[in-house]
Short mmCIF file of C-alpha atoms and ligand atoms in Angstrom, two decimals:
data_model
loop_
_atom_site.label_atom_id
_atom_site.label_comp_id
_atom_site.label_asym_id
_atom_site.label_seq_id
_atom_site.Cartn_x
_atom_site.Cartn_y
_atom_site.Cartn_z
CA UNK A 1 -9.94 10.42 -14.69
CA UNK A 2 -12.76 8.78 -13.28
CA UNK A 3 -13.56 5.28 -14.47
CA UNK A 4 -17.03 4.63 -16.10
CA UNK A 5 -18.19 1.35 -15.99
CA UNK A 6 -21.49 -0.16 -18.32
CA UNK A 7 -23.24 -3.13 -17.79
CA UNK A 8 -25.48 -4.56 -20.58
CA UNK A 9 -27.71 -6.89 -18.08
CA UNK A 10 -31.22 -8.45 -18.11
CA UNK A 11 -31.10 -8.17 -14.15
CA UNK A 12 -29.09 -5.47 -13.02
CA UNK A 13 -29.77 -5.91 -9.27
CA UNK A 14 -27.13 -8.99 -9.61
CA UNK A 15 -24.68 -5.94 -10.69
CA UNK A 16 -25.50 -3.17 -8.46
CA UNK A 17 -25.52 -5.39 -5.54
CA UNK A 18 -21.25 -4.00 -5.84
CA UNK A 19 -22.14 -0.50 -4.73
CA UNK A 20 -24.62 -1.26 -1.88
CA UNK A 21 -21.97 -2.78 0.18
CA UNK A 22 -18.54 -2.48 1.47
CA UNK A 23 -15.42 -1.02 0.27
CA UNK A 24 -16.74 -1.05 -3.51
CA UNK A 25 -19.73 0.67 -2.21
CA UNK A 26 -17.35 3.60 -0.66
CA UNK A 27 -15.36 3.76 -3.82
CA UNK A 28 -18.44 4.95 -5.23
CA UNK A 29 -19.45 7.09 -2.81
CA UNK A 30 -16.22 8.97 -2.66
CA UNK A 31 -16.53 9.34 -6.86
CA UNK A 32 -13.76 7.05 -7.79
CA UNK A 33 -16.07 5.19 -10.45
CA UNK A 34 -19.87 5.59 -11.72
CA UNK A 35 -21.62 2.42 -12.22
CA UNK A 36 -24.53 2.08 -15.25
CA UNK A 37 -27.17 -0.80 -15.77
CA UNK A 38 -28.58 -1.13 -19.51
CA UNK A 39 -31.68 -3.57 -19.96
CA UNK A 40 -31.91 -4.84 -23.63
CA UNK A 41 -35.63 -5.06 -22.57
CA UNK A 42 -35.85 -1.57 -22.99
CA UNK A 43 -34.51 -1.32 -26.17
CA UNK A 44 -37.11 -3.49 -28.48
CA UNK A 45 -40.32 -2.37 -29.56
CA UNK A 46 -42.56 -4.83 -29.75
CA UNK A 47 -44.99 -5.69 -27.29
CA UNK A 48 -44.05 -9.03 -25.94
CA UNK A 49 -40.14 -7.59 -25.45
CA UNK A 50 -38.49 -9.86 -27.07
CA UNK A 51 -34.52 -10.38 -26.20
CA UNK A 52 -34.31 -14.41 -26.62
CA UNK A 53 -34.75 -16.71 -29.78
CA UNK A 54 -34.19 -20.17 -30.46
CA UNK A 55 -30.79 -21.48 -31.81
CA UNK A 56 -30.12 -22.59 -35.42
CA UNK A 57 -29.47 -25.90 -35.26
CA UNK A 58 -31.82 -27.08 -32.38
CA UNK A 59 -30.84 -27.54 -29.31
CA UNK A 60 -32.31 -26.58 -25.44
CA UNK A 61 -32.55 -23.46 -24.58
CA UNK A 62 -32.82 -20.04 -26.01
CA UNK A 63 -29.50 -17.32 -27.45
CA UNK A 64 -29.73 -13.34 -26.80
CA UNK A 65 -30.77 -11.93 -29.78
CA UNK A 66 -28.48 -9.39 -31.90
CA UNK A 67 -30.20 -5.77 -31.75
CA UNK A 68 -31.48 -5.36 -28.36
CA UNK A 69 -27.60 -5.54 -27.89
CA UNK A 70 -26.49 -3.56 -30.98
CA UNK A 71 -29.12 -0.77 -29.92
CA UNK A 72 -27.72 -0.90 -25.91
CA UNK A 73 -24.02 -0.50 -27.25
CA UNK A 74 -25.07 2.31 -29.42
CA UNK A 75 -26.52 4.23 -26.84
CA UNK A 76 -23.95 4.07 -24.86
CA UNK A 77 -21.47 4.62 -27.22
CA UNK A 78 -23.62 7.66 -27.25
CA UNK A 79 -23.62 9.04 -24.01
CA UNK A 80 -19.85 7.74 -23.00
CA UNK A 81 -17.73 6.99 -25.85
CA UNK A 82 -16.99 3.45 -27.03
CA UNK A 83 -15.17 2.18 -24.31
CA UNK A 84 -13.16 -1.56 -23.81
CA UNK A 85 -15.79 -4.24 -24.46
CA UNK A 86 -16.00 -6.96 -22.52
CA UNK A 87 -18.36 -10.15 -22.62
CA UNK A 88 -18.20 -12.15 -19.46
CA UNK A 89 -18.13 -16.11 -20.47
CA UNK A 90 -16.54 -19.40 -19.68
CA UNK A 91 -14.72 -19.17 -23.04
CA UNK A 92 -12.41 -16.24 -21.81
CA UNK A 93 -9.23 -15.41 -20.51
CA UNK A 94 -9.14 -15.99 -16.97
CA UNK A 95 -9.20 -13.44 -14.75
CA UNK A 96 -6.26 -12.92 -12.53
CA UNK A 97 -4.96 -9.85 -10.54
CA UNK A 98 -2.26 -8.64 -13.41
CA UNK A 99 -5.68 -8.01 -15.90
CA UNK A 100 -7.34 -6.76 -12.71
CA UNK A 101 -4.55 -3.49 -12.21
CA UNK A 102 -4.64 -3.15 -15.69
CA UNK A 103 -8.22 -2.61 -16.44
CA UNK A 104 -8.44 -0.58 -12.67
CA UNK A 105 -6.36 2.18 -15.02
CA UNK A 106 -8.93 2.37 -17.74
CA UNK A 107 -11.59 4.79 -18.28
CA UNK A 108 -14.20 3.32 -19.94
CA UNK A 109 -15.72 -0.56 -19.09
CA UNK A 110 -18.51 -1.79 -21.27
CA UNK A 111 -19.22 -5.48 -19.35
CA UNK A 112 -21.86 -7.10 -21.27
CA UNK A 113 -23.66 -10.47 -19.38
CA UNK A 114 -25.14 -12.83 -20.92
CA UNK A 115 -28.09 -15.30 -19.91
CA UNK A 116 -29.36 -18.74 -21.25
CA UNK A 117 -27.62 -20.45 -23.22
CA UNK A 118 -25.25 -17.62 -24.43
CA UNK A 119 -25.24 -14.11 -27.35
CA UNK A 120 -25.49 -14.62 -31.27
CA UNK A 121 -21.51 -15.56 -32.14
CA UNK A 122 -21.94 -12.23 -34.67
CA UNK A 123 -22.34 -9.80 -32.03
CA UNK A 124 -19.25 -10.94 -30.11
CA UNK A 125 -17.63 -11.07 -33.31
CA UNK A 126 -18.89 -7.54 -34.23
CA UNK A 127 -18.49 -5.51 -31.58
CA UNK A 128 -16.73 -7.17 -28.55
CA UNK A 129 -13.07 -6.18 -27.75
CA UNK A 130 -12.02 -9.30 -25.44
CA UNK A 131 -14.10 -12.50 -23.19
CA UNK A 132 -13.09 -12.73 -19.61
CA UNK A 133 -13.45 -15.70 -17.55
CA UNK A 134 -13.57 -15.25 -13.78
CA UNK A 135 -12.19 -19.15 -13.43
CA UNK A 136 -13.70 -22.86 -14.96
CA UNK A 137 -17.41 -23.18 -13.60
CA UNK A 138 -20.55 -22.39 -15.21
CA UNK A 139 -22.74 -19.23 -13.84
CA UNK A 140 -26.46 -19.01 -14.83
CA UNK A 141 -25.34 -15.71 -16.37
CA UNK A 142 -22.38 -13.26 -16.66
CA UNK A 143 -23.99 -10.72 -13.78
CA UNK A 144 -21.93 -12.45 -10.83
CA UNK A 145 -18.91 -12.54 -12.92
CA UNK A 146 -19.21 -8.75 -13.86
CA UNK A 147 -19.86 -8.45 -10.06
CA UNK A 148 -16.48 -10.16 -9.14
CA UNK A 149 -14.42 -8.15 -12.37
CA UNK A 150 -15.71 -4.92 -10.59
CA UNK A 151 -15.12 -6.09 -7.33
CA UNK A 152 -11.15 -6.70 -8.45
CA UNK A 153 -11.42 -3.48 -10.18
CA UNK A 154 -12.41 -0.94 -7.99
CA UNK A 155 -10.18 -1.54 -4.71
CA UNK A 156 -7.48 -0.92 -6.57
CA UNK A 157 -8.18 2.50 -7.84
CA UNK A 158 -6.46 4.94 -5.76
CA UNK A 159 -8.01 6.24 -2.84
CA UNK A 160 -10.45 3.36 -2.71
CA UNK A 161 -8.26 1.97 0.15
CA UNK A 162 -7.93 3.34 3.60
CA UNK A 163 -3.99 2.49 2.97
CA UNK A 164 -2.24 2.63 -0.56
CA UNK A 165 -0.48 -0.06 1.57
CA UNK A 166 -3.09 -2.39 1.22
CA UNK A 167 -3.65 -3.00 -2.47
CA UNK A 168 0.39 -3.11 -2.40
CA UNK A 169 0.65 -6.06 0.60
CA UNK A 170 -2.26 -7.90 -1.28
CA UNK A 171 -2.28 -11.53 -2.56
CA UNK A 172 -0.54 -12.00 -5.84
CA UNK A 173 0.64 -8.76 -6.31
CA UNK A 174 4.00 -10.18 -5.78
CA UNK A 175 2.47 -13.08 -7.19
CA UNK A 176 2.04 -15.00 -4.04
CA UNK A 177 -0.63 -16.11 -1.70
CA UNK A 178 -1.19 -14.04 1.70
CA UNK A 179 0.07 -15.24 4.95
CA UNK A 180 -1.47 -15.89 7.84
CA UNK A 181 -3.40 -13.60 10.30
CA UNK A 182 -3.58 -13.46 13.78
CA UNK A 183 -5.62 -11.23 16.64
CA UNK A 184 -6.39 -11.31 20.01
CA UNK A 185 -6.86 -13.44 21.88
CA UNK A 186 -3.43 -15.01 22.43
CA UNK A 187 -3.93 -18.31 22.73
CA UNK A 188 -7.27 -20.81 21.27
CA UNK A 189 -7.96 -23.60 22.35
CA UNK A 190 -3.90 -24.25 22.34
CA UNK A 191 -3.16 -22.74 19.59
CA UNK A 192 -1.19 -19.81 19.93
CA UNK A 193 -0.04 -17.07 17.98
CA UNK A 194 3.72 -17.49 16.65
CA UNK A 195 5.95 -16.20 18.90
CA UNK A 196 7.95 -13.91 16.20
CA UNK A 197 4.41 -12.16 15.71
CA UNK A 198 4.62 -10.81 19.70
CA UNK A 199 7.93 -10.02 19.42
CA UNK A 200 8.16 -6.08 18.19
CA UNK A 201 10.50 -6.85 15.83
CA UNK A 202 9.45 -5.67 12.54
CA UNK A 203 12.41 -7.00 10.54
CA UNK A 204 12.14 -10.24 11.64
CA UNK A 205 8.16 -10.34 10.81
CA UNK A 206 8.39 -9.36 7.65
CA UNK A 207 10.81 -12.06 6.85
CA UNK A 208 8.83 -14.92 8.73
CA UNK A 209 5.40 -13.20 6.40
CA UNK A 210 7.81 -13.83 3.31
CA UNK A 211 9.17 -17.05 3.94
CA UNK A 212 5.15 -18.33 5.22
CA UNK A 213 4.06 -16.84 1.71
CA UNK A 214 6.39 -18.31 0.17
CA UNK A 215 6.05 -22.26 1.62
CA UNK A 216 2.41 -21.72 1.13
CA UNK A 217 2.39 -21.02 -2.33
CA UNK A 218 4.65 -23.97 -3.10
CA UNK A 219 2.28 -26.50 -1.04
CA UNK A 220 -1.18 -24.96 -2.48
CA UNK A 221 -0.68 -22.82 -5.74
CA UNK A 222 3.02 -24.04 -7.36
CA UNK A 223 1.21 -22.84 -11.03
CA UNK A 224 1.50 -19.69 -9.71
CA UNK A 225 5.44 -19.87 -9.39
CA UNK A 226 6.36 -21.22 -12.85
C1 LIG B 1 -26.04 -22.93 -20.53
C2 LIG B 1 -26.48 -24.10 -21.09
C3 LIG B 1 -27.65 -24.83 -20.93
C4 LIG B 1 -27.82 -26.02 -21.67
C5 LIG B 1 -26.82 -26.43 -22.54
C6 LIG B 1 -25.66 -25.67 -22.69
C7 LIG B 1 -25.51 -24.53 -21.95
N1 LIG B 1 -24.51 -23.64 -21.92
C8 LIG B 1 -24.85 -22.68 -21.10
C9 LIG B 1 -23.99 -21.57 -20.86
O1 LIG B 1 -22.78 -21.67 -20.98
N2 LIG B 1 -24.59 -20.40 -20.54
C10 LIG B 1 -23.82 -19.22 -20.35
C11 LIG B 1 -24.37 -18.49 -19.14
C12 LIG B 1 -23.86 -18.32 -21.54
C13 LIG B 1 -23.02 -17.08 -21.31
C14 LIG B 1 -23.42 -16.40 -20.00
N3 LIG B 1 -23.46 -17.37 -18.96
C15 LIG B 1 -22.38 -17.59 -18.17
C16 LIG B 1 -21.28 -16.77 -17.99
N4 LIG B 1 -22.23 -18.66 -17.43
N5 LIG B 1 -21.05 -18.59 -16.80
C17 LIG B 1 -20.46 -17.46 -17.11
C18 LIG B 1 -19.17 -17.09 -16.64
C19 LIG B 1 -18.69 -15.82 -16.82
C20 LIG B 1 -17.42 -15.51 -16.37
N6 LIG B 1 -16.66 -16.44 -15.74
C21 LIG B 1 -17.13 -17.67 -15.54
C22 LIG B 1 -18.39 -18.03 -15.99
#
């Protein structure tokens, strides 16, 4: 079934920039997954379109008020169902490319982003299902890390690909970093493509692949071999 994605934003050209581009952008060409932008803007009535308010307690800054939020999840809840909520923040779990294949097999996304300093604590208690980080910095907002989340997401829905091969020979699927690439020309400056690569046989370059993987995982990422 196709996958719907929803994204509460205050500036959904951060979002869409996913589909204008690339292999994402092809995904949703071809139908794999429809993409939705929600502007708690447009869901408050009075006329200076209020969506911010200052935090108890004092403080810089301003926190994204509870309704317009509340009255975007309703309506989609509405027109889609429910879905798996998700509020993009620092204070999640981080994103890594097990979650990613997981949520690629979902149906229904709601991504909400915040801006300044963060979302009243009761909505996320309320109505969010899970926080995902996409690693330890600080963003001005959640947009480019519900860009990156659909990013992971939608290569790895089938067909998305121009190989199934692909998503199957990426980086960490097997839990280790990628090896290294090579094209023409030959030789750069000195360096030269590893012999075994020019060789033709396919045996031995998949095990020279593995064993690269393998020593550079050790040397840069051992966390990810514990
Ligand atoms: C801004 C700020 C300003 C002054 C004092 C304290 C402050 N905290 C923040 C802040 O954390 N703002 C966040 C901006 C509020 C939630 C949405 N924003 C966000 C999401 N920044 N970074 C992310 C994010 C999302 C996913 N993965 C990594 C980072």
């Amino acid at each position: 079934m196709k996958l719907q994605i929803d994204v509460i934003t205050l500036l959904p050209e951060l979002v869409l920039s996913v589909i204008s581009a690339g292999i994402t952008a092809r995904a949703h060409k071809l139908g794999l997954f429809e993409l939705s932008t929600y502007n708690p803007r447009d869901y408050v009535d009075d006329v200076h379109k209020t969506v911010d308010d200052r935090p108890f307690g004092g403080g810089p800054g301003m926190v994204m008020k509870y309704a317009p939020l509340k009255a975007c999840l309703d309506d989609i809840s509405a027109k889609h169902g429910r879905g798996r909520r998700i509020y993009l923040s620092p204070q999640g779990s981080v994103l890594n490319q097990a979650l990613a294949q997981e949520l690629s097999c979902a149906t229904h996304l709601v991504l909400l982003c915040g801006r300044y300093e963060g979302v009243d604590e009761r909505l996320i208690i309320n109505e969010i299902d899970e926080e995902i980080s996409i690693g330890d910095y600080v963003l001005s907002g959640g947009e480019l890390g519900a860009a990156v989340l659909i990013d992971a997401i939608a290569r790895l829905i089938p067909g998305a690909l121009n190989s199934n091969l692909s998503a199957v020979e990426d980086s960490f699927t097997n839990s280790l970093l990628d090896h290294p690439h090579y094209t023409r020309p030959e030789s750069i400056n000195g360096l030269d493509v590893p012999k075994v690569l020019l060789s033709g046989d396919h045996q031995k370059i998949k095990e020279w692949r593995a064993k690269i993987a393998l020593e550079r995982t050790q040397t840069r990422r051992p966390d990810l071999l514990d």
